[in-house]
Every structure is written in structure tokens, then in C-alpha cells.
XYZ file of C-alpha atoms in Angstrom:
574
model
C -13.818 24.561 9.600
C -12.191 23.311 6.688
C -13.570 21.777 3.572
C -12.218 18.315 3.237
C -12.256 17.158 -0.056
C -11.093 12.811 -0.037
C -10.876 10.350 -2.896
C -10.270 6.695 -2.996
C -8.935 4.724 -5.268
C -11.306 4.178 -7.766
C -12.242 0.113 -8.052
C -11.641 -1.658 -11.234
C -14.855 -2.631 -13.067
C -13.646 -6.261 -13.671
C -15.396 -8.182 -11.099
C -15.731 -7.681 -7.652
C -13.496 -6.681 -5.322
C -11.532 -8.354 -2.175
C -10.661 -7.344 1.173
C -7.666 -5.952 0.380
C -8.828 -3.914 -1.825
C -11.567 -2.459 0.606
C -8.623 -2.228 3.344
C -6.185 -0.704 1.026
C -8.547 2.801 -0.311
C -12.284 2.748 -0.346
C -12.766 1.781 3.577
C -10.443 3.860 5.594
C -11.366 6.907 3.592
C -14.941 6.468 4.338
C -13.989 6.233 8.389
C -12.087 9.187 8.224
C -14.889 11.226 6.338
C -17.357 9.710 8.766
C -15.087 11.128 11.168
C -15.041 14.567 9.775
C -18.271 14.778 9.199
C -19.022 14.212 12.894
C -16.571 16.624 13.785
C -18.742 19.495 11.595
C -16.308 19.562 8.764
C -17.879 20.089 5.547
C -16.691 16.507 3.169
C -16.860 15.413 0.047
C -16.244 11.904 -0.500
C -15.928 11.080 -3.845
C -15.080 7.396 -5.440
C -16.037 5.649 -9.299
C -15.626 2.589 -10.993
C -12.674 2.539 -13.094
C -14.515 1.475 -16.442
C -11.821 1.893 -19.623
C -8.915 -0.191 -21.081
C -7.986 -3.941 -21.004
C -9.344 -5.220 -17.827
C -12.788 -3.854 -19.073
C -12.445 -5.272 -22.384
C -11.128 -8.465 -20.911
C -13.378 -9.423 -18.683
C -16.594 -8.621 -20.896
C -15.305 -10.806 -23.685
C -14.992 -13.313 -20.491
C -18.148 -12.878 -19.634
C -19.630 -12.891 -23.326
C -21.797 -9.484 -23.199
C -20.642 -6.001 -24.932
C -18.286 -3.930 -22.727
C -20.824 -1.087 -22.407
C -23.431 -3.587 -21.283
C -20.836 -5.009 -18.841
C -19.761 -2.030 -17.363
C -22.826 -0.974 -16.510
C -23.848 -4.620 -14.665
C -20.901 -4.406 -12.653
C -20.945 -0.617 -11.628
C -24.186 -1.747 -10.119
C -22.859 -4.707 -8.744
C -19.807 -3.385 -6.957
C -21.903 -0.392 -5.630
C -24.574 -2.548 -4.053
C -21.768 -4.298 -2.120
C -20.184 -0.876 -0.895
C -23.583 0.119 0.480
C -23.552 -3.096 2.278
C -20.310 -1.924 3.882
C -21.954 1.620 4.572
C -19.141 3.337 2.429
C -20.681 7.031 2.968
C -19.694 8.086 -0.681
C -20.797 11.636 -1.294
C -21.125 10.202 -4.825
C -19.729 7.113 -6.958
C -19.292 7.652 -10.436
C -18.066 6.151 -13.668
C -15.153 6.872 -15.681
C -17.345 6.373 -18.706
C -19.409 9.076 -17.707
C -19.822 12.354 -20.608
C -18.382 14.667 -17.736
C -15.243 12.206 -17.499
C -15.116 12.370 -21.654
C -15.228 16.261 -21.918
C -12.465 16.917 -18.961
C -10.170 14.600 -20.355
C -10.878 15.383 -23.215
C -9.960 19.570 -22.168
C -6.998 18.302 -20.226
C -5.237 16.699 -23.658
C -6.047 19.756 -25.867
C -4.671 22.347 -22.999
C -1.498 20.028 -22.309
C -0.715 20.121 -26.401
C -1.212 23.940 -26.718
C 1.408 24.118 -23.426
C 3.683 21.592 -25.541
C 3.412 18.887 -23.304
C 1.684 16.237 -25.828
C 3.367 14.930 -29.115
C 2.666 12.911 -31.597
C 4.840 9.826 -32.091
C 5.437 6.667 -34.404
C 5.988 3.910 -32.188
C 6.708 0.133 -32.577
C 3.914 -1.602 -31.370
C 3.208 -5.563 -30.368
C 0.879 -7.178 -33.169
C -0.954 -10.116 -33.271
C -1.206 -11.789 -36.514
C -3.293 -14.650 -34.529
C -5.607 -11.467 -33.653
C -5.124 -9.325 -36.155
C -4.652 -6.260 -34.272
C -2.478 -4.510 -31.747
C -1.982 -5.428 -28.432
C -2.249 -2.785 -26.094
C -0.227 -3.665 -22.318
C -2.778 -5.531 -20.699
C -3.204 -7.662 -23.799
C 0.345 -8.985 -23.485
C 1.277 -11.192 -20.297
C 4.920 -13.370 -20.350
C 7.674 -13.234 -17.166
C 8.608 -10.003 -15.326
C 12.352 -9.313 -16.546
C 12.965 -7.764 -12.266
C 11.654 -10.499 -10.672
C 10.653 -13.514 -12.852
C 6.543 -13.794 -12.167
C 5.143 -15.131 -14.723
C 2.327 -13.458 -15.122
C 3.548 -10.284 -15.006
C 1.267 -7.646 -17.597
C 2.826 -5.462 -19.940
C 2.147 -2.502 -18.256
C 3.348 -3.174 -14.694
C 4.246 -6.376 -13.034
C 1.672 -7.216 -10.451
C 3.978 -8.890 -8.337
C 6.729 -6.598 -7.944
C 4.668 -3.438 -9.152
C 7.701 -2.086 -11.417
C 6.163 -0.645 -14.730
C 6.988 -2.396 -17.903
C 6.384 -1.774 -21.392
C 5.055 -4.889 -22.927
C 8.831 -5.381 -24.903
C 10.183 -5.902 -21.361
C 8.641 -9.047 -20.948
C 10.450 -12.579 -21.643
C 7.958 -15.072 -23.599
C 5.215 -12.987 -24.278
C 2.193 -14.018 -25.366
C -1.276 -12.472 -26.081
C -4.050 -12.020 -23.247
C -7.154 -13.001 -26.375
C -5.995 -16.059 -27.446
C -2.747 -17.011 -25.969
C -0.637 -17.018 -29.232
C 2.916 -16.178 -28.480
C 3.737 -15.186 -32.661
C 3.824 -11.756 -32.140
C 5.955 -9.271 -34.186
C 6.163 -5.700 -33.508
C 5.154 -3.043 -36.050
C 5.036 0.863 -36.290
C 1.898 2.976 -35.408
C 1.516 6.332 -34.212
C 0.681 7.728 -30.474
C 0.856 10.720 -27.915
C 3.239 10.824 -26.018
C 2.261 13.289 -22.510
C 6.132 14.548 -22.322
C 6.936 14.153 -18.365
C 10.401 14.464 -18.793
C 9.924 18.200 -19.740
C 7.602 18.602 -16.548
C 9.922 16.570 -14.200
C 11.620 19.638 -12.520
C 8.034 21.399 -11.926
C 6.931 17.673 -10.125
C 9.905 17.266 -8.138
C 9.234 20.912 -6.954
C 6.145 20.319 -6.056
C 6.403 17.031 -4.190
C 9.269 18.804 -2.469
C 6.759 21.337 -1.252
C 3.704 18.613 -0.440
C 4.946 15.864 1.142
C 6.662 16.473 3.877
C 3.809 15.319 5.986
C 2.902 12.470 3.653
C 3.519 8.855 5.307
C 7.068 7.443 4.418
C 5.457 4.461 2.078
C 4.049 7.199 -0.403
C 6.790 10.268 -0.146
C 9.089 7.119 -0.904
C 7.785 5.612 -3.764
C 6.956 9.433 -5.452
C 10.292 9.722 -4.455
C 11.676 6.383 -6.167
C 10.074 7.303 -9.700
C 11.571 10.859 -9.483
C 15.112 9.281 -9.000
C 15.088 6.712 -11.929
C 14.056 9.870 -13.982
C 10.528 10.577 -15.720
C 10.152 9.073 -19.324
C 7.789 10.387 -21.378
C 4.864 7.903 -21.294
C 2.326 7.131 -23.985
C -1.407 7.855 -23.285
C -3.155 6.400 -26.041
C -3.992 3.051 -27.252
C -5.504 0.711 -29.855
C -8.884 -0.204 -27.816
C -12.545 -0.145 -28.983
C -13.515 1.242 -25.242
C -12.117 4.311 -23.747
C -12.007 8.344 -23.895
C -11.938 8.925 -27.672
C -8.951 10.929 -28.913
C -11.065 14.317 -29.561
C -11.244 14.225 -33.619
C -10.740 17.898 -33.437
C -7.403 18.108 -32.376
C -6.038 14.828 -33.700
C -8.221 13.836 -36.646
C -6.132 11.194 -38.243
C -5.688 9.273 -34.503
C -9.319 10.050 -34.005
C -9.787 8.232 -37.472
C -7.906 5.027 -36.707
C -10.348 4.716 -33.186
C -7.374 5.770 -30.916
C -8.349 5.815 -27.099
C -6.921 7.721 -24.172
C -4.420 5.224 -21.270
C -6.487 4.346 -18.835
C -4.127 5.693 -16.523
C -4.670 9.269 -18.123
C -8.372 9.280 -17.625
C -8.956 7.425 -14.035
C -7.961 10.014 -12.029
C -9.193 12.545 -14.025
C -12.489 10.310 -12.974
C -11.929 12.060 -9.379
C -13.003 15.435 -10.580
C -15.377 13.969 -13.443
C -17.460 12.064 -11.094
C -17.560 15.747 -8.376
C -19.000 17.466 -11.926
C -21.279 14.098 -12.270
C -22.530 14.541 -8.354
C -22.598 18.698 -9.161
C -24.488 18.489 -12.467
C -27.303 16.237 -10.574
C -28.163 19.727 -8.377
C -26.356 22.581 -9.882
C -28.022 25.151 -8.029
C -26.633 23.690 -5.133
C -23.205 22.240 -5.904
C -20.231 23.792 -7.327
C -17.908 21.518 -8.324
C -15.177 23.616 -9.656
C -15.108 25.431 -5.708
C -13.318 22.122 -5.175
C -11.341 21.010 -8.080
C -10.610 24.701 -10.232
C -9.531 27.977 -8.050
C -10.000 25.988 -5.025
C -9.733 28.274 -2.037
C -7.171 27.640 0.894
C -9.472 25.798 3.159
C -9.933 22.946 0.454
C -7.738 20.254 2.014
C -7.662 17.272 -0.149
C -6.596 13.549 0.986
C -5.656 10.647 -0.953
C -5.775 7.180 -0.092
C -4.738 3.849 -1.925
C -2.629 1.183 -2.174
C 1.268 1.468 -2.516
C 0.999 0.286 -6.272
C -1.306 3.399 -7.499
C 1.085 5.724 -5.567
C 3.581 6.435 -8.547
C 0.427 7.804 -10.546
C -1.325 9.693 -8.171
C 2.099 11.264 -7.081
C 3.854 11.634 -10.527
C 2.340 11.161 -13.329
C -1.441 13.019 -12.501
C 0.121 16.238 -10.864
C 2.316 16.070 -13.915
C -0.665 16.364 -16.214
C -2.475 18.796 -13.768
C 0.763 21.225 -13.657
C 0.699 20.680 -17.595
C -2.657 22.035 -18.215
C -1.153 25.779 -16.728
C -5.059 26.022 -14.987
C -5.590 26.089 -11.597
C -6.299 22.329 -10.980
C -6.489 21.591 -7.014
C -3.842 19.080 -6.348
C -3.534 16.765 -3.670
C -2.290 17.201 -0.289
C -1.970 14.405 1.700
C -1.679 10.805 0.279
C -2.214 8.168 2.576
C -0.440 4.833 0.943
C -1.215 1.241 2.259
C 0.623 -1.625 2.139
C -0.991 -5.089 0.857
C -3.281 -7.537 2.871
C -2.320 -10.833 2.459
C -4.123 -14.031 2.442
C -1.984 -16.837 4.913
C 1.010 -15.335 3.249
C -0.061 -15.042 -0.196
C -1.760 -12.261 -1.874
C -5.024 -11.548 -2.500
C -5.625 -11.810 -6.173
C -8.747 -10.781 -8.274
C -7.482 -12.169 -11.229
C -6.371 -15.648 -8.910
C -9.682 -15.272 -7.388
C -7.687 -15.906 -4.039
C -9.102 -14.684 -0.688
C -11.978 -13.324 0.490
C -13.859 -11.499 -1.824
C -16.000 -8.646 -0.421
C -19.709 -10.039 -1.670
C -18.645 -13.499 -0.117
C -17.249 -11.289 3.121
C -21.183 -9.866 3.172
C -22.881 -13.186 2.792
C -21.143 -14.575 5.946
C -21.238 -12.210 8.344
C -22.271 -8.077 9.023
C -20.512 -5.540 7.674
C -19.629 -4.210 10.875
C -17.508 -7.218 11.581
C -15.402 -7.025 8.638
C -14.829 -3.349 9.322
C -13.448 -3.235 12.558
C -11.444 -6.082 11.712
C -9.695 -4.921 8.532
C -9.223 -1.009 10.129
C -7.993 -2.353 13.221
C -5.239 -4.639 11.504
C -4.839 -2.285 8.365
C -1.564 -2.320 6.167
C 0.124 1.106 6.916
C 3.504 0.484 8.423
C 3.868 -2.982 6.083
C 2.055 -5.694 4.772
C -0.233 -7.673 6.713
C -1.463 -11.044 6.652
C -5.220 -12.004 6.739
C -6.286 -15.423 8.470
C -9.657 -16.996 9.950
C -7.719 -17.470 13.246
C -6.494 -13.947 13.679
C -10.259 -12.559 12.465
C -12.000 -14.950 14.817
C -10.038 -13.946 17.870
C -10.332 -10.075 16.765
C -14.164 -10.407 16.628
C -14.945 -12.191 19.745
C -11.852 -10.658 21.641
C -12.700 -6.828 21.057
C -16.471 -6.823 19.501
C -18.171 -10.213 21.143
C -16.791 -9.535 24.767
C -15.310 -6.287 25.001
C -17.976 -4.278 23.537
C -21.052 -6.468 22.717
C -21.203 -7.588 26.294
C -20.917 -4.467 28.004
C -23.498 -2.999 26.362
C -25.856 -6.352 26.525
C -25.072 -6.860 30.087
C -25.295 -3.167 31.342
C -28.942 -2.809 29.950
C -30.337 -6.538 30.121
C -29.263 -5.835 34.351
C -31.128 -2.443 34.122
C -34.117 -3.605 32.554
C -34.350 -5.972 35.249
C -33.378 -4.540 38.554
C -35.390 -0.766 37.422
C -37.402 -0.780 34.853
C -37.211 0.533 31.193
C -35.895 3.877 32.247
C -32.474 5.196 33.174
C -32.121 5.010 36.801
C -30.860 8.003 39.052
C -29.301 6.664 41.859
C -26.657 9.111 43.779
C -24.848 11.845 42.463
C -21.414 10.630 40.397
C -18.675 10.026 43.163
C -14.633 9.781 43.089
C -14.767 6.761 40.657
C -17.284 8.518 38.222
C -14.524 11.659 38.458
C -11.806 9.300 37.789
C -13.171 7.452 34.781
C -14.526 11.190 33.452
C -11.272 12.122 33.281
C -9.464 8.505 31.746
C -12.340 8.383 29.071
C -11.179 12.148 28.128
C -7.736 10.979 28.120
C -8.567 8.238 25.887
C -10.812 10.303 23.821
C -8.048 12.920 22.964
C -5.794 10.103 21.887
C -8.308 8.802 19.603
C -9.201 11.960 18.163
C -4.931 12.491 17.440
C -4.824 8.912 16.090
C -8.116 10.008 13.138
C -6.840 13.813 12.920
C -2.933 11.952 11.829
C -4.563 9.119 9.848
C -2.970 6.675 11.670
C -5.838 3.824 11.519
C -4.481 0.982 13.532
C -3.638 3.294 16.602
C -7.143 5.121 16.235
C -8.524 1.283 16.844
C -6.481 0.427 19.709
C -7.690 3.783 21.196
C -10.989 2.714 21.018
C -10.897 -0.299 22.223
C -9.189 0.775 25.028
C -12.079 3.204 25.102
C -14.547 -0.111 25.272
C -12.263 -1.388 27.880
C -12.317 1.516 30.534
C -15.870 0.891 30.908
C -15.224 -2.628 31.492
C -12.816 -1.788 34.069
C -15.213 0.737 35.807
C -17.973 -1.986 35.649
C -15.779 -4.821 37.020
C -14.857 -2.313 40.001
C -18.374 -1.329 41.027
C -19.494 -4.402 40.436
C -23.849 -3.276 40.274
C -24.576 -6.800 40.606
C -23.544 -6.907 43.937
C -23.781 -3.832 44.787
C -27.540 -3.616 44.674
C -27.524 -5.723 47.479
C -26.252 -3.345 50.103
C -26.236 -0.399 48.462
C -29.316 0.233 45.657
C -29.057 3.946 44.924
C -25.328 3.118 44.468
C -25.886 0.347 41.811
C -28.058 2.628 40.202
C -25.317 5.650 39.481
C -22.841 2.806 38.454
C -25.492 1.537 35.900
C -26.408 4.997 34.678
C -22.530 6.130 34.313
C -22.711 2.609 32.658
C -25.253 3.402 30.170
C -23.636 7.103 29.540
C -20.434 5.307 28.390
C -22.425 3.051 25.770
C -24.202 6.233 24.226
C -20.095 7.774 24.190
C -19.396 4.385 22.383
C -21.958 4.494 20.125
C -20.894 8.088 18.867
C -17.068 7.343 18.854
C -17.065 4.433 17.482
C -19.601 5.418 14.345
C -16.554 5.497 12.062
C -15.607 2.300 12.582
C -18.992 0.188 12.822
C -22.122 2.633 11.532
C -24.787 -0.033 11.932
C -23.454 -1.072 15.578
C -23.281 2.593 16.916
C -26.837 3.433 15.417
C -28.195 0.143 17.621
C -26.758 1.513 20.451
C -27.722 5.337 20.007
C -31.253 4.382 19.471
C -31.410 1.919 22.429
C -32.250 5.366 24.333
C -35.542 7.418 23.590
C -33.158 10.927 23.314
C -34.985 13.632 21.331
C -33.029 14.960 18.623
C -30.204 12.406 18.872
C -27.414 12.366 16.459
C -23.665 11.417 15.916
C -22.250 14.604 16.496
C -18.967 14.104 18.269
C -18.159 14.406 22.247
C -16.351 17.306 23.319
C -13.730 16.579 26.383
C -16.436 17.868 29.134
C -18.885 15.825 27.478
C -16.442 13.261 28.203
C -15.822 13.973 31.968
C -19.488 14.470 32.641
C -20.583 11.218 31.062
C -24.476 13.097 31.661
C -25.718 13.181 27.863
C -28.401 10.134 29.174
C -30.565 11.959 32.184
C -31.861 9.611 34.547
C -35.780 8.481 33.448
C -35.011 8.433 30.195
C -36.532 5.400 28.049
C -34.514 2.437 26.893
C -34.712 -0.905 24.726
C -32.203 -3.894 24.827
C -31.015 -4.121 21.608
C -30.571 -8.086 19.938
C -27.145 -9.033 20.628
C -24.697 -6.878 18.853
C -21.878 -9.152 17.866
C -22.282 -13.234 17.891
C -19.535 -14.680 18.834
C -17.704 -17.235 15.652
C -17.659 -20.247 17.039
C -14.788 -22.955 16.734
C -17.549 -24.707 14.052
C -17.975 -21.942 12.232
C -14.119 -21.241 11.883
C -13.673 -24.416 10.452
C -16.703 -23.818 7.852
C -14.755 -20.881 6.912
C -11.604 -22.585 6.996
C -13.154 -25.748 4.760
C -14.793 -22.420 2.411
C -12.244 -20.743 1.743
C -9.066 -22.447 2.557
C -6.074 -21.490 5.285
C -2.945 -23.446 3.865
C 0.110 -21.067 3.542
C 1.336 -21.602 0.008
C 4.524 -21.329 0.764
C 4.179 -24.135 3.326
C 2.278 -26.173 0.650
């Protein structure tokens, strides 16, 4: 089996997160490492809080507490809300951690002995209103591509092109809003892509021909306009220090590393932070430094962290000359909207993921957002569509099957499976569609291809439906009781089968259904194709509960409460 190393994008520290940002990284990784996992692959699933430059500073000045202090509160914060979800991390880090620090840290000294990091005087935006520099994210003003006007002055969040803060018309600062600004010289390093840009176009030549379109074309887009060398240091009070002993004059004037040079090195900090916590037992380098073939490593975020994770971090990896295990397959999302409009942390617009938690299980939230997930384009989130998509596939589809199937059991036989006759021409027939249906599901996770993988399941859901509709028990005990019997055992078969297959998708919902049956030594591990076809893994006589109702259905009240909550106007309609 191979070892399946995955990474999401790690979430900002500044507050917590939306939907779309749970749709567009964090979420789908964790189904398809629940997936894996299942399958007896051997995963690590590593994510972090993304802890240094502006945002960080920004919002603890916001918020009034040291940055340190607020870090820390909201590392804690956004990780209590991921367990709600059941994200399955292997281990969630922070980019502040020592580990981060020292391999950073290694990764700028090894790229200057290869000649890959200079030293450069730069003209930088000042503040006299401040008194200080203003790194990007302290500058905002109008995006010179596409005229937002609150574009940052590191990339425009609107259009996602990456600026440097003199590309923006009427800048101002981010502290205190004063637009007299002048620019004067300071000094910086410089990580030297353009010297590294053949080596990166080689090897994204060599990578991504299996990558989706959305990411092989945006790695693709930055290779075309040509790879400038980037500055990776800043004037912050929060970050990776500039290591003194290598730099001691920067080190003296408190320079930091970019954000965007230390985040993903947080990917193989925070493995060292989960290794150091049992070293006998974990080797994080067996994953990150001399990897061995079988190490297959998946990426997954948003189309606007693509051009870093595809560019500018292999750049610095292939930099270093070590052995650094880069990525193999990068699986890019598009954006979930909000009625047409985008979600917005900053604009506090949409559905944020604590407020998600508060209204309804997690279970709800992640079928919905998987099943309608942004991979081919954007998609657009609204109560109407959820509502429908909850009581359509989960209320009535699933829910009610399984409610229904044991509720008539319970009553008609007792609180054991029945036996009834052996499995006829219909039980054959629906072996060998659930198989079917199976296998496509199984090509849908294997391909990453989320919203397929969901309709395969819920046509999984449905054939047992369909087989229930056609035997019909409830009448059929009438004339023919051994008969209802098999249908309801075949019937209770398919809702352990659902409970397995469908553990990526809703955890909490499959492990009510699994442990509505007294099986000994009962776990998720997947169904093989004659496990399928025999639908058997439930013997007759063994024990069974009813669990409480899986899925309540939203009612047209409670759509309007959300509605009222949250608000549903389009905004460009408004």
C-alpha cells in the first residue's frame, strides 16, 4: 500500500473561518484521507494555523491583546471548530512553532550558500503618520487590473493577481488610514526565482500532467509571465526572525521572513511538531527528506494559493539542493459563493463555520458543501439550494431508509435481525447494482473528483430505496412473512454498507448507523465487491437499536430564520 502523505491549506489565524474556506482545502482532504485510511493506506494528514505577517498583526491590534497572546486564543479557537466538523487531522500545528523557526530558518541559509538569496536595497512604502514601514498587507488602495478597491498590496483579493504595494492607485495605510505615504530605501532578501525558473518549469512539466486543469493552469500562467525574483523579508515585529548568524545587520534592524516563505514550510514543520511529540515512533523526515517512492503526496486548496504551492515553494525546495519531497498531485478549487457574492472574512459575509455549527450538525454541512464543491468552477451557496440538498438526499433518501427499515423490524420481529428465506433473483440483482455503484464511487475518491464521488453515493442510498419500494415488506408480510423478513434483512445489510461508505462524507451519521447493530469487532474498514454482492456482513439474530432520527428535516420556518439570520439578497440584484 502506499503511504499517502496530504496537506491542506493551512487557515489564517485572523478569525474564524467560512464555508468556503472549509469547502475549498481543509474538508475534502480530510474525506479523502478518511477514505484512505479505510482502504488500509497508511495517511498522514497534516494542517496548521497560519500564524505570521499582517493579518496576524492586524487583527490582534483589532482585537487589543499582544499578537502572541492572540495567536494562541485563536489556534484554539479555530481547532475546536474543526473537531466539530470531525476534520481527522493526523496533527494541526502552528507556524509559530520552534520546529517551523529552525526549518525555515535551514531552508534560507542552504538557499544563500546555493546562491539563490541576495541581499537588496529596496524602496519601501513609509508612513510618517506611523512612523514605520509598511509591509503589503499594511497598504490597501484600488487594484490597477481590475479596479477593487480594496485590493492589498500583496495580491488583489478580488482578482487574485499579485501586486507590490506601488501597484496600487490611492494607497493608504491598513493602521491608521493615512494616505501621506512616501517611499524610502531599506534593505531585503531577495529568494532569486528567476535563476530557478528553468529547474520549476522542468519540474511542473514532469508533475502535472495528472493535476486538474484549474491548478496545471494557473502554475502554468505564472511560468508564462516569467518568475521575478520576490522579496521574503519584511519590517514586522511577528514572524520567523532573519537568523542573526547569517544576516546580522537584517537580524539587527528586527527583519522577519514573508509569510509566504514560511507557511508552507509550516507543512513539514508541523509533521516534525507531530514527530517530536513520539520520536520513537514517528519519523518525520521518512516523509518530507529522502522520501521513498511509495510517499505519494496530495495538495489541496483554493485556486488563489495555487501560484505558491506550484511556483514559488518547489522553487525554494529545488533551491535548498536537499532532497525535500515535493508535491504530487494538487487538487485546486474554485470559490464558493454566497447568492452571487463572495464569501469574505474580512466582509464578514456568509456563513461562517462556528455559526454553521451552532445551527445545525456537522454532518449536514458536510455532505452539503462536498456534494456541491467548487472543482470544475465557482459555485454559489444559498439557504434554498442547502435546504433542498438536506431534506432531498439526507432527510428522505437516507435518513428514512434507515429509520423506516429498522422502526418496521423492531416491530413486526423483534430486536434481532430476522432470517427469513434465502436471498432470491432481486437480492442477486441489487448485489450486483450496489457493486456497480460501489466501483464507481471508489473511481470517483481514487480520481479526487468530489462532486461525482457524492452523486455515487447517493445513488448508492437510492438503490436501496428502489429495492425497498419493489418488495414492498409492508405488504408483503401479509402473504408472505419469511419473504418480508429476507427483504428487511437485505434491507438492514445495505444500511451497515451505507454506514461504511459513506464514513467519509458524514463520520458521526455512519458511526449511528454501524453501531445500531451489536457486531463484535465492528469497524469502518471498506467493502470489497463480494462484500457488496453478498450484502451478508449482518447474520440473521443479530441485535439491533433504532437510532434517534438521523437527519431532521429544515423546515420552510426554519429557512426563513436562516434567511432573516443571515441574509439571501443577491448583491448584484440589490
Amino acid at each position: 500500500m502506499a503511504r499517502h502523505l496530504i496537506t491542506s491549506a493551512l487557515p489564517y489565524i485572523n478569525g474564524i473561518k467560512h464555508l468556503g474556506n472549509m469547502v475549498g482545502s481543509m474538508l475534502p482532504a480530510d474525506v479523502y484521507a478518511r477514505y484512505l485510511r479505510q482502504r488500509d493506506h497508511e495517511v498522514l494528514y497534516i494542517c496548521a494555523t497560519d500564524e505570521h505577517g499582517t493579518p496576524a498583526e492586524l487583527a490582534a491590534k483589532e482585537a487589543g491583546v499582544p499578537v502572541d497572546a492572540f495567536c494562541a486564543e485563536q489556534h484554539d479557537a479555530q481547532k475546536a471548530i474543526y473537531d466539530g466538523f470531525e476534520l481527522a487531522f493526523d496533527y494541526f500545528g502552528r507556524s509559530s512553532s520552534a520546529q517551523n523557526r529552525e526549518i525555515t530558518q535551514h531552508f534560507a541559509r542552504r538557499l544563500k550558500e546555493n546562491g539563490f538569496i541576495e541581499e537588496r536595497a529596496i524602496r519601501q512604502v513609509f508612513s510618517i503618520a506611523d512612523d514605520r514601514f509598511l509591509p503589503d498587507r499594511y497598504i490597501v488602495g484600488t487594484c490597477p487590473h481590475c479596479g477593487y478597491d480594496k485590493a492589498r498590496g500583496d495580491q488583489c483579493e478580488n482578482c487574485t493577481r499579485v501586486l507590490d504595494p506601488t501597484d496600487l492607485i490611492n494607497p493608504r495605510s491598513a493602521i491608521s488610514g493615512s494616505s501621506e505615504l512616501e517611499v524610502r530605501e531599506t534593505k531585503h532578501l531577495f529568494l532569486l526565482q528567476s535563476k530557478l525558473a528553468g529547474e520549476v518549469e522542468a519540474w511542473i512539466d514532469a508533475t502535472s500532467a495528472e493535476w486538474p486543469q484549474l491548478a496545471s493552469s494557473i502554475a502554468r500562467k505564472w511560468l508564462s509571465e516569467g518568475l521575478h525574483d520576490r522579496a521574503i523579508t519584511r519590517d514586522l515585529d511577528w514572524g520567523v526572525p532573519v537568523p542573526a548568524d547569517t544576516w546580522p545587520e537584517l537580524a539587527a534592524e528586527g527583519k522577519v521572513f514573508y509569510v509566504w516563505f514560511d507557511a508552507p514550510v509550516e507543512y513539514i514543520g508541523a509533521t516534525k511538531e507531530w514527530s517530536d511529540q513520539d520520536p520513537a515512533n514517528r519519523d518525520w523526515k521518512s516523509w518530507w527528506y529522502e522520501a521513498d517512492d511509495t510517499v505519494r503526496y496530495t495538495e489541496f486548496m483554493a485556486k488563489d494559493n495555487v501560484p505558491f504551492h506550484t511556483v514559488m515553494f518547489p522553487a525554494t525546495q529545488l533551491g535548498t539542493r536537499e532532497p525535500w519531497k515535493k508535491v504530487d498531485y494538487v487538487k485546486a478549487f474554485n470559490w464558493l459563493n454566497y447568492y452571487g457574492g463572495k464569501f469574505s472574512t474580512s466582509q464578514k459575509r456568509g456563513v461562517f463555520t462556528d455559526a454553521a455549527l451552532d445551527l445545525l450538525p456537522a454532518d449536514y454541512w458536510r455532505y452539503f458543501l462536498i456534494a456541491n464543491a467548487p472543482e470544475s468552477d465557482d459555485t454559489s451557496f444559498s439557504w434554498e439550494h442547502f435546504t433542498a440538498t438536506v431534506n432531498k438526499d439526507l432527510a428522505d433518501t437516507l435518513g428514512n431508509f434507515v429509520n423506516r427499515v429498522l422502526s418496521f423490524s423492531r416491530k413486526r420481529f423483534g430486536d434481532a435481525v430476522p432470517a427469513g428465506k434465502p436471498a432470491g433473483e432481486a437480492e442477486a440483482r441489487l448485489g450486483e447494482q450496489i457493486a456497480g455503484l460501489l466501483a464507481e464511487y471508489e473511481g470517483h475518491m481514487e480520481t479526487l473528483q468530489f462532486r461525482k464521488a457524492a452523486a455515487a453515493l447517493r445513488a448508492l442510498w437510492s438503490a436501496g430505496n428502489s429495492y425497498l419500494e419493489e418488495k414492498a415488506p409492508w405488504l408483503e408480510i401479509k402473504s408472505d412473512e419469511e419473504g418480508a423478513a429476507l427483504s428487511l434483512r437485505t434491507a438492514m445489510n445495505l444500511i451497515h454498507l451505507y454506514a461504511v461508505v459513506s464514513e467519509p462524507f458524514i463520520p458521526a451519521s455512519s458511526r449511528a448507523m454501524r453501531e445500531a447493530f451489536a457486531l463484535t469487532d465492528d469497524t469502518a474498514r471498506w467493502v470489497t465487491a463480494e462484500e457488496a454482492k453478498a450484502l451478508a456482513s449482518v447474520p440473521a439474530g443479530t441485535a439491533f437499536t433504532v437510532p434517534p432520527v438521523l437527519f431532521a428535516k429544515i423546515s420552510d420556518e426554519d429557512l426563513a430564520a436562516y434567511r432573516e439570520r443571515f441574509g439571501g439578497e443577491d448583491p448584484a440584484a440589490a
